[in-house]
Every structure is written in C-alpha cells, then in structure tokens.
PDB file of C-alpha atoms in Angstrom:
ATOM      1  CA  UNK A  19       0.054   0.213   0.092  1.00 95.00           C
ATOM      2  CA  UNK A  20       1.418   3.321  -1.125  1.00 96.00           C
ATOM      3  CA  UNK A  21       1.665   5.781   2.027  1.00 98.00           C
ATOM      4  CA  UNK A  22       2.911   9.424   2.056  1.00 98.00           C
ATOM      5  CA  UNK A  23       3.305  11.029   5.111  1.00 98.00           C
ATOM      6  CA  UNK A  24       4.191  14.841   5.398  1.00 98.00           C
ATOM      7  CA  UNK A  25       5.831  16.466   8.540  1.00 98.00           C
ATOM      8  CA  UNK A  26       7.511  19.713   9.308  1.00 98.00           C
ATOM      9  CA  UNK A  27       4.525  22.111   9.351  1.00 97.00           C
ATOM     10  CA  UNK A  28       4.602  24.634  11.876  1.00 97.00           C
ATOM     11  CA  UNK A  29       3.683  28.360  12.921  1.00 98.00           C
ATOM     12  CA  UNK A  30       6.525  30.727  11.396  1.00 98.00           C
ATOM     13  CA  UNK A  31       6.919  34.530  11.343  1.00 97.00           C
ATOM     14  CA  UNK A  32       6.872  36.152   7.928  1.00 97.00           C
ATOM     15  CA  UNK A  33      10.255  36.247   6.457  1.00 98.00           C
ATOM     16  CA  UNK A  34      11.001  32.898   8.181  1.00 98.00           C
ATOM     17  CA  UNK A  35      11.967  29.527   6.741  1.00 98.00           C
ATOM     18  CA  UNK A  36      10.665  26.010   7.180  1.00 98.00           C
ATOM     19  CA  UNK A  37      11.496  22.693   5.532  1.00 98.00           C
ATOM     20  CA  UNK A  38       8.759  20.131   4.765  1.00 98.00           C
ATOM     21  CA  UNK A  39       9.559  16.367   4.470  1.00 98.00           C
ATOM     22  CA  UNK A  40       7.232  13.689   2.804  1.00 98.00           C
ATOM     23  CA  UNK A  41       8.135  10.106   3.640  1.00 98.00           C
ATOM     24  CA  UNK A  42       7.064   7.457   1.052  1.00 98.00           C
ATOM     25  CA  UNK A  43       6.571   3.869   1.573  1.00 97.00           C
ATOM     26  CA  UNK A  44       4.888   0.938  -0.485  1.00 96.00           C
ATOM     27  CA  UNK A  45       6.324   2.087  -3.595  1.00 95.00           C
ATOM     28  CA  UNK A  46       9.591   2.269  -5.602  1.00 96.00           C
ATOM     29  CA  UNK A  47      10.235   6.025  -4.995  1.00 97.00           C
ATOM     30  CA  UNK A  48      12.852   6.535  -7.246  1.00 97.00           C
ATOM     31  CA  UNK A  49      10.503   5.631 -10.262  1.00 97.00           C
ATOM     32  CA  UNK A  50       8.140   8.496  -9.752  1.00 97.00           C
ATOM     33  CA  UNK A  51       7.696  12.177 -10.197  1.00 97.00           C
ATOM     34  CA  UNK A  52       6.636  13.592  -7.073  1.00 98.00           C
ATOM     35  CA  UNK A  53       4.484  16.906  -6.533  1.00 98.00           C
ATOM     36  CA  UNK A  54       3.764  19.436  -3.728  1.00 98.00           C
ATOM     37  CA  UNK A  55       0.150  20.770  -3.797  1.00 98.00           C
ATOM     38  CA  UNK A  56      -1.071  23.252  -1.204  1.00 98.00           C
ATOM     39  CA  UNK A  57      -4.535  24.480   0.016  1.00 98.00           C
ATOM     40  CA  UNK A  58      -5.086  27.642   1.973  1.00 98.00           C
ATOM     41  CA  UNK A  59      -7.664  27.607   4.627  1.00 97.00           C
ATOM     42  CA  UNK A  60     -11.208  27.427   2.941  1.00 96.00           C
ATOM     43  CA  UNK A  61      -9.672  27.719  -0.590  1.00 97.00           C
ATOM     44  CA  UNK A  62      -8.985  25.485  -3.454  1.00 97.00           C
ATOM     45  CA  UNK A  63      -6.074  23.399  -4.449  1.00 98.00           C
ATOM     46  CA  UNK A  64      -2.974  25.226  -5.763  1.00 98.00           C
ATOM     47  CA  UNK A  65      -0.091  22.986  -7.577  1.00 97.00           C
ATOM     48  CA  UNK A  66       3.255  24.154  -6.009  1.00 98.00           C
ATOM     49  CA  UNK A  67       6.012  22.260  -7.485  1.00 97.00           C
ATOM     50  CA  UNK A  68       7.266  18.996  -8.734  1.00 97.00           C
ATOM     51  CA  UNK A  69      10.472  16.909  -9.278  1.00 97.00           C
ATOM     52  CA  UNK A  70      11.447  14.252 -11.890  1.00 97.00           C
ATOM     53  CA  UNK A  71      12.369  10.933 -10.700  1.00 97.00           C
ATOM     54  CA  UNK A  72      16.082  11.630 -10.779  1.00 96.00           C
ATOM     55  CA  UNK A  73      15.894  15.064  -9.462  1.00 96.00           C
ATOM     56  CA  UNK A  74      17.100  16.502 -12.765  1.00 97.00           C
ATOM     57  CA  UNK A  75      14.084  18.455 -13.560  1.00 97.00           C
ATOM     58  CA  UNK A  76      12.348  20.847 -11.052  1.00 97.00           C
ATOM     59  CA  UNK A  77       9.185  23.020 -11.833  1.00 96.00           C
ATOM     60  CA  UNK A  78       7.656  25.805  -9.617  1.00 97.00           C
ATOM     61  CA  UNK A  79       4.436  27.875  -9.561  1.00 96.00           C
ATOM     62  CA  UNK A  80       5.403  31.516 -10.258  1.00 95.00           C
ATOM     63  CA  UNK A  81       4.510  32.621  -6.599  1.00 96.00           C
ATOM     64  CA  UNK A  82       7.103  30.481  -5.090  1.00 97.00           C
ATOM     65  CA  UNK A  83       9.945  30.577  -7.649  1.00 97.00           C
ATOM     66  CA  UNK A  84      13.236  31.837  -5.964  1.00 97.00           C
ATOM     67  CA  UNK A  85      11.794  31.232  -2.410  1.00 98.00           C
ATOM     68  CA  UNK A  86      10.998  27.556  -2.497  1.00 98.00           C
ATOM     69  CA  UNK A  87      13.278  24.539  -3.601  1.00 98.00           C
ATOM     70  CA  UNK A  88      11.871  21.133  -3.983  1.00 98.00           C
ATOM     71  CA  UNK A  89      14.303  18.245  -3.541  1.00 98.00           C
ATOM     72  CA  UNK A  90      14.315  14.425  -2.972  1.00 98.00           C
ATOM     73  CA  UNK A  91      16.700  11.754  -1.503  1.00 98.00           C
ATOM     74  CA  UNK A  92      15.785   8.509  -3.245  1.00 98.00           C
ATOM     75  CA  UNK A  93      17.921   6.471  -0.999  1.00 97.00           C
ATOM     76  CA  UNK A  94      15.729   7.703   1.930  1.00 98.00           C
ATOM     77  CA  UNK A  95      12.367   7.524   0.002  1.00 98.00           C
ATOM     78  CA  UNK A  96      11.864  11.169   0.929  1.00 98.00           C
ATOM     79  CA  UNK A  97      10.651  14.387  -0.784  1.00 98.00           C
ATOM     80  CA  UNK A  98      11.316  17.811   0.620  1.00 98.00           C
ATOM     81  CA  UNK A  99      10.216  21.414   0.132  1.00 98.00           C
ATOM     82  CA  UNK A 100      12.373  24.104   1.609  1.00 98.00           C
ATOM     83  CA  UNK A 101      10.584  27.243   1.988  1.00 98.00           C
ATOM     84  CA  UNK A 102      12.136  30.722   2.657  1.00 98.00           C
ATOM     85  CA  UNK A 103      11.079  34.218   2.919  1.00 98.00           C
ATOM     86  CA  UNK A 104       7.637  32.967   3.872  1.00 98.00           C
ATOM     87  CA  UNK A 105       4.613  35.154   3.453  1.00 98.00           C
ATOM     88  CA  UNK A 106       1.159  35.288   5.121  1.00 97.00           C
ATOM     89  CA  UNK A 107      -0.311  33.966   1.735  1.00 97.00           C
ATOM     90  CA  UNK A 108       1.902  30.695   1.993  1.00 98.00           C
ATOM     91  CA  UNK A 109      -0.296  29.708   4.944  1.00 98.00           C
ATOM     92  CA  UNK A 110      -1.854  26.530   3.851  1.00 98.00           C
ATOM     93  CA  UNK A 111      -2.009  22.813   4.145  1.00 98.00           C
ATOM     94  CA  UNK A 112       0.830  21.162   2.253  1.00 98.00           C
ATOM     95  CA  UNK A 113       0.292  18.019   0.509  1.00 98.00           C
ATOM     96  CA  UNK A 114       2.836  15.856  -1.381  1.00 98.00           C
ATOM     97  CA  UNK A 115       1.395  13.432  -4.009  1.00 98.00           C
ATOM     98  CA  UNK A 116       2.804  10.806  -6.314  1.00 97.00           C
ATOM     99  CA  UNK A 117       3.328  11.590 -10.155  1.00 94.00           C
ATOM    100  CA  UNK A 118       2.507  14.566 -12.230  1.00 92.00           C
ATOM    101  CA  UNK A 119      -1.246  13.656 -12.169  1.00 91.00           C
ATOM    102  CA  UNK A 120      -1.177  13.054  -8.425  1.00 95.00           C
ATOM    103  CA  UNK A 121      -2.714   9.583  -8.028  1.00 95.00           C
ATOM    104  CA  UNK A 122      -1.604   9.111  -4.110  1.00 97.00           C
ATOM    105  CA  UNK A 123      -1.815  11.938  -1.638  1.00 98.00           C
ATOM    106  CA  UNK A 124      -0.632  12.339   1.928  1.00 98.00           C
ATOM    107  CA  UNK A 125      -2.740  13.953   4.662  1.00 97.00           C
ATOM    108  CA  UNK A 126      -1.081  17.140   4.658  1.00 98.00           C
ATOM    109  CA  UNK A 127       0.961  19.271   7.032  1.00 98.00           C
ATOM    110  CA  UNK A 128      -0.276  22.776   8.048  1.00 98.00           C
ATOM    111  CA  UNK A 129       2.095  25.457   7.681  1.00 98.00           C
ATOM    112  CA  UNK A 130       0.914  28.920   9.310  1.00 98.00           C
ATOM    113  CA  UNK A 131       2.717  32.203   8.498  1.00 98.00           C
ATOM    114  CA  UNK A 132       1.807  34.721  11.109  1.00 96.00           C
ATOM    115  CA  UNK A 133       3.476  37.347  13.541  1.00 94.00           C
TER     116      UNK A 133
ATOM    117  CA  UNK B   1      -0.084  29.103 -15.863  1.00 72.00           C
ATOM    118  CA  UNK B   2      -3.761  30.573 -15.265  1.00 84.00           C
ATOM    119  CA  UNK B   3      -6.360  28.588 -13.139  1.00 91.00           C
ATOM    120  CA  UNK B   4      -8.800  26.357 -15.183  1.00 96.00           C
ATOM    121  CA  UNK B   5     -12.268  27.613 -14.887  1.00 97.00           C
ATOM    122  CA  UNK B   6     -14.921  25.524 -13.043  1.00 98.00           C
ATOM    123  CA  UNK B   7     -18.478  26.215 -11.740  1.00 98.00           C
ATOM    124  CA  UNK B   8     -18.521  27.074  -8.052  1.00 97.00           C
ATOM    125  CA  UNK B   9     -21.294  24.787  -7.509  1.00 97.00           C
ATOM    126  CA  UNK B  10     -23.418  21.958  -8.938  1.00 98.00           C
ATOM    127  CA  UNK B  11     -26.191  19.894  -7.574  1.00 96.00           C
ATOM    128  CA  UNK B  12     -28.373  16.916  -8.275  1.00 96.00           C
ATOM    129  CA  UNK B  13     -30.952  14.678  -6.749  1.00 97.00           C
ATOM    130  CA  UNK B  14     -30.049  10.879  -5.831  1.00 97.00           C
ATOM    131  CA  UNK B  15     -30.085   8.711  -8.963  1.00 97.00           C
ATOM    132  CA  UNK B  16     -29.614  11.541 -11.223  1.00 97.00           C
ATOM    133  CA  UNK B  17     -26.450  12.561 -13.224  1.00 97.00           C
ATOM    134  CA  UNK B  18     -24.563  15.763 -13.004  1.00 98.00           C
ATOM    135  CA  UNK B  19     -21.746  16.904 -15.319  1.00 98.00           C
ATOM    136  CA  UNK B  20     -19.053  19.421 -13.952  1.00 98.00           C
ATOM    137  CA  UNK B  21     -16.989  21.495 -16.677  1.00 98.00           C
ATOM    138  CA  UNK B  22     -13.434  22.522 -16.583  1.00 98.00           C
ATOM    139  CA  UNK B  23     -12.325  25.157 -19.306  1.00 97.00           C
ATOM    140  CA  UNK B  24      -8.803  25.709 -20.034  1.00 95.00           C
ATOM    141  CA  UNK B  25      -6.806  26.744 -22.969  1.00 93.00           C
ATOM    142  CA  UNK B  26      -5.077  25.157 -26.087  1.00 91.00           C
ATOM    143  CA  UNK B  27      -1.862  25.269 -23.968  1.00 90.00           C
ATOM    144  CA  UNK B  28      -3.265  22.768 -21.291  1.00 91.00           C
ATOM    145  CA  UNK B  29      -6.762  21.202 -21.370  1.00 93.00           C
ATOM    146  CA  UNK B  30      -6.869  21.417 -25.211  1.00 93.00           C
ATOM    147  CA  UNK B  31      -3.284  20.640 -25.999  1.00 90.00           C
ATOM    148  CA  UNK B  32      -2.827  17.474 -24.106  1.00 92.00           C
ATOM    149  CA  UNK B  33      -4.626  14.609 -22.829  1.00 94.00           C
ATOM    150  CA  UNK B  34      -3.347  15.320 -19.060  1.00 94.00           C
ATOM    151  CA  UNK B  35      -6.723  16.176 -17.353  1.00 96.00           C
ATOM    152  CA  UNK B  36      -7.341  14.712 -14.000  1.00 97.00           C
ATOM    153  CA  UNK B  37     -10.323  15.040 -11.613  1.00 98.00           C
ATOM    154  CA  UNK B  38     -10.204  14.857  -7.798  1.00 98.00           C
ATOM    155  CA  UNK B  39     -12.866  14.399  -5.068  1.00 98.00           C
ATOM    156  CA  UNK B  40     -12.203  16.080  -1.672  1.00 98.00           C
ATOM    157  CA  UNK B  41     -14.455  15.659   1.387  1.00 98.00           C
ATOM    158  CA  UNK B  42     -14.326  18.213   4.194  1.00 96.00           C
ATOM    159  CA  UNK B  43     -11.066  17.809   6.082  1.00 95.00           C
ATOM    160  CA  UNK B  44      -9.707  15.040   3.919  1.00 97.00           C
ATOM    161  CA  UNK B  45      -7.108  14.711   1.512  1.00 98.00           C
ATOM    162  CA  UNK B  46      -8.083  14.898  -2.340  1.00 98.00           C
ATOM    163  CA  UNK B  47      -8.642  11.421  -3.970  1.00 98.00           C
ATOM    164  CA  UNK B  48      -7.854  10.920  -7.714  1.00 98.00           C
ATOM    165  CA  UNK B  49     -10.956   9.916  -9.645  1.00 98.00           C
ATOM    166  CA  UNK B  50     -10.240  10.361 -13.390  1.00 98.00           C
ATOM    167  CA  UNK B  51      -6.761  10.709 -15.021  1.00 97.00           C
ATOM    168  CA  UNK B  52      -5.805  11.241 -18.651  1.00 96.00           C
ATOM    169  CA  UNK B  53      -9.341  12.611 -19.324  1.00 97.00           C
ATOM    170  CA  UNK B  54     -11.080   9.348 -19.190  1.00 98.00           C
ATOM    171  CA  UNK B  55      -9.160   6.785 -17.196  1.00 97.00           C
ATOM    172  CA  UNK B  56     -10.553   5.595 -13.960  1.00 98.00           C
ATOM    173  CA  UNK B  57      -8.075   4.517 -11.146  1.00 96.00           C
ATOM    174  CA  UNK B  58      -8.677   1.029  -9.628  1.00 95.00           C
ATOM    175  CA  UNK B  59     -11.481   1.119  -6.867  1.00 95.00           C
ATOM    176  CA  UNK B  60     -13.138   4.426  -8.471  1.00 97.00           C
ATOM    177  CA  UNK B  61     -17.023   3.653  -9.254  1.00 96.00           C
ATOM    178  CA  UNK B  62     -17.777   3.534 -12.968  1.00 96.00           C
ATOM    179  CA  UNK B  63     -20.511   5.892 -12.183  1.00 97.00           C
ATOM    180  CA  UNK B  64     -17.648   8.506 -12.569  1.00 98.00           C
ATOM    181  CA  UNK B  65     -16.578   9.350 -16.152  1.00 98.00           C
ATOM    182  CA  UNK B  66     -14.579  11.957 -17.998  1.00 98.00           C
ATOM    183  CA  UNK B  67     -14.446  13.349 -21.272  1.00 97.00           C
ATOM    184  CA  UNK B  68     -12.981  16.192 -23.322  1.00 97.00           C
ATOM    185  CA  UNK B  69     -13.943  18.561 -26.206  1.00 97.00           C
ATOM    186  CA  UNK B  70     -11.552  21.254 -27.197  1.00 96.00           C
ATOM    187  CA  UNK B  71     -10.460  23.300 -24.370  1.00 96.00           C
ATOM    188  CA  UNK B  72     -13.265  22.096 -22.162  1.00 97.00           C
ATOM    189  CA  UNK B  73     -13.112  18.841 -20.067  1.00 98.00           C
ATOM    190  CA  UNK B  74     -16.107  17.361 -18.231  1.00 98.00           C
ATOM    191  CA  UNK B  75     -16.635  15.006 -15.299  1.00 98.00           C
ATOM    192  CA  UNK B  76     -20.026  13.160 -15.112  1.00 98.00           C
ATOM    193  CA  UNK B  77     -21.342  11.470 -12.038  1.00 98.00           C
ATOM    194  CA  UNK B  78     -24.141   9.200 -12.829  1.00 97.00           C
ATOM    195  CA  UNK B  79     -26.533   7.644 -10.322  1.00 97.00           C
ATOM    196  CA  UNK B  80     -25.984  10.271  -7.819  1.00 97.00           C
ATOM    197  CA  UNK B  81     -25.410   8.911  -4.308  1.00 97.00           C
ATOM    198  CA  UNK B  82     -25.323  10.926  -0.921  1.00 97.00           C
ATOM    199  CA  UNK B  83     -21.513  10.073  -0.611  1.00 97.00           C
ATOM    200  CA  UNK B  84     -20.726  11.879  -3.626  1.00 97.00           C
ATOM    201  CA  UNK B  85     -21.361  15.170  -1.960  1.00 98.00           C
ATOM    202  CA  UNK B  86     -17.843  16.752  -2.034  1.00 98.00           C
ATOM    203  CA  UNK B  87     -15.584  19.351  -3.572  1.00 98.00           C
ATOM    204  CA  UNK B  88     -14.287  18.340  -7.010  1.00 98.00           C
ATOM    205  CA  UNK B  89     -11.296  19.871  -8.618  1.00 98.00           C
ATOM    206  CA  UNK B  90      -9.902  19.447 -12.217  1.00 98.00           C
ATOM    207  CA  UNK B  91      -6.196  19.711 -13.128  1.00 97.00           C
ATOM    208  CA  UNK B  92      -4.063  19.668 -16.119  1.00 95.00           C
ATOM    209  CA  UNK B  93      -0.387  19.666 -16.751  1.00 84.00           C
ATOM    210  CA  UNK B  94       1.472  20.977 -19.730  1.00 84.00           C
ATOM    211  CA  UNK B  95       5.583  21.192 -20.075  1.00 85.00           C
ATOM    212  CA  UNK B  96       5.576  19.279 -16.597  1.00 88.00           C
ATOM    213  CA  UNK B  97       3.879  22.065 -14.891  1.00 91.00           C
ATOM    214  CA  UNK B  98       0.449  21.659 -13.258  1.00 94.00           C
ATOM    215  CA  UNK B  99      -2.615  23.807 -12.771  1.00 96.00           C
ATOM    216  CA  UNK B 100      -5.947  23.201 -10.955  1.00 97.00           C
ATOM    217  CA  UNK B 101      -9.329  24.623 -11.366  1.00 97.00           C
ATOM    218  CA  UNK B 102     -11.051  26.653  -8.760  1.00 97.00           C
ATOM    219  CA  UNK B 103     -13.073  23.826  -7.542  1.00 97.00           C
ATOM    220  CA  UNK B 104     -16.881  22.857  -7.682  1.00 98.00           C
ATOM    221  CA  UNK B 105     -18.860  22.019  -4.642  1.00 98.00           C
ATOM    222  CA  UNK B 106     -21.399  19.279  -5.624  1.00 98.00           C
ATOM    223  CA  UNK B 107     -24.431  18.976  -3.475  1.00 97.00           C
ATOM    224  CA  UNK B 108     -26.836  15.975  -3.520  1.00 97.00           C
ATOM    225  CA  UNK B 109     -30.278  17.302  -2.798  1.00 93.00           C
TER     226      UNK B 109
END
C-alpha cells in the first residue's frame, strides 16, 4: 500500500523558513515524479512544485519561484520542500503526491505564517 | 499558468446525473490528454477519480466518467449518491507544470 506522510509544518513568522518532508513507503520511490500541492484555509487546491524521478528537472508555480526549493533523496524515499522568505499568503495545508497527475496523496501538514 | 475555470457549484438529486465542466486553453486542457479530476471531502486529502481525461483508477466506481471537447473537459457523475457530495477539482499539466481549477462544490439534494 502506497503511503505518503508529510511532516514539518509549523507556525512561522513572515520572512522565516521551514522545511517540509514527505516520507514515502509502499512504492519504488525513485521511479516516480513527485509533486507538492497546497490548500489555503477555505480555498482551493494550488499546484506548487514537482520534481523528476532523478531530481534532474524541477518546476515551480510562479508565486514561489526563488523562495521554495523542491528536492528528494531516493535513498531515503523522501521528498522535501525548503520554504524561505515565507509570506502570510503561504499559509496552507501542504500535500505531497505521487506522479504529475497526483494519484496518491498524503494527509497534509499545516504551515501557518503569522507574526 | 492561469487557473482552469470550473463552476463554483453543482447539484442533483439521488439517482440523477450531473456534469461538471473545466475550461482551459489550447496550452493545457486542449493541447494534451492530461486532465485529472479529484474528489475532496471536508477535512480530507483529495482523491484521484479520473486521469488522462477518461481513465479511472482501480476502485473508483464506474459512475464517474470523464471526457473532453476542445479546451473544455467534463466530469460526469451518474446515479448520484449521498457520498458523492464533495468538492471536485480538475487539473491539467503541460510542460510538466500543473494547474488546478477553482473547484466545484457538488451538493446531493
């Protein structure tokens, strides 16, 4: 059974940094693109970033370019999202998902950016 | 990428069919067969219902079907059941970058 478990969400001040992790099990992690999606409170889903199987290609939504970095460690079956220069509008539940078409999702981790 | 356009709400009575639209451009929905649909119940993670326009993952009832015409994709839910009441999101990806629709709240009357 595929399982994705996010962690690292927290309350952080504007301008601060946070690193999210996604631990994957039940799949051959190195064979899949991985994606981060977020959902602000009471709002819709927003695609954030994705990364190719071997990490050689990374894509970002314009609003996080230059501030967020997606990475992966295939030896540890783990996906990461380094978030810097955080803003109030980054407040959201962050989900990791398998594949570009997001067939499996984690339960999400809450990031709150507030003074 | 600009967000895809979905109606904010849709509704139907049990047993009826309802169709939700998702409009993009020739650069995303119209240009590739990479349209997916997700169901999200309150407080839960999204669940993939349809991928590559028409394909259903294992375990998804065949009451759910997808189609596409030009720049507009559609999700049809037939034989509506109470548990189908949820938010539905479409998504597309082009050049390996994704985009979602704004979501449609489906109410089963």
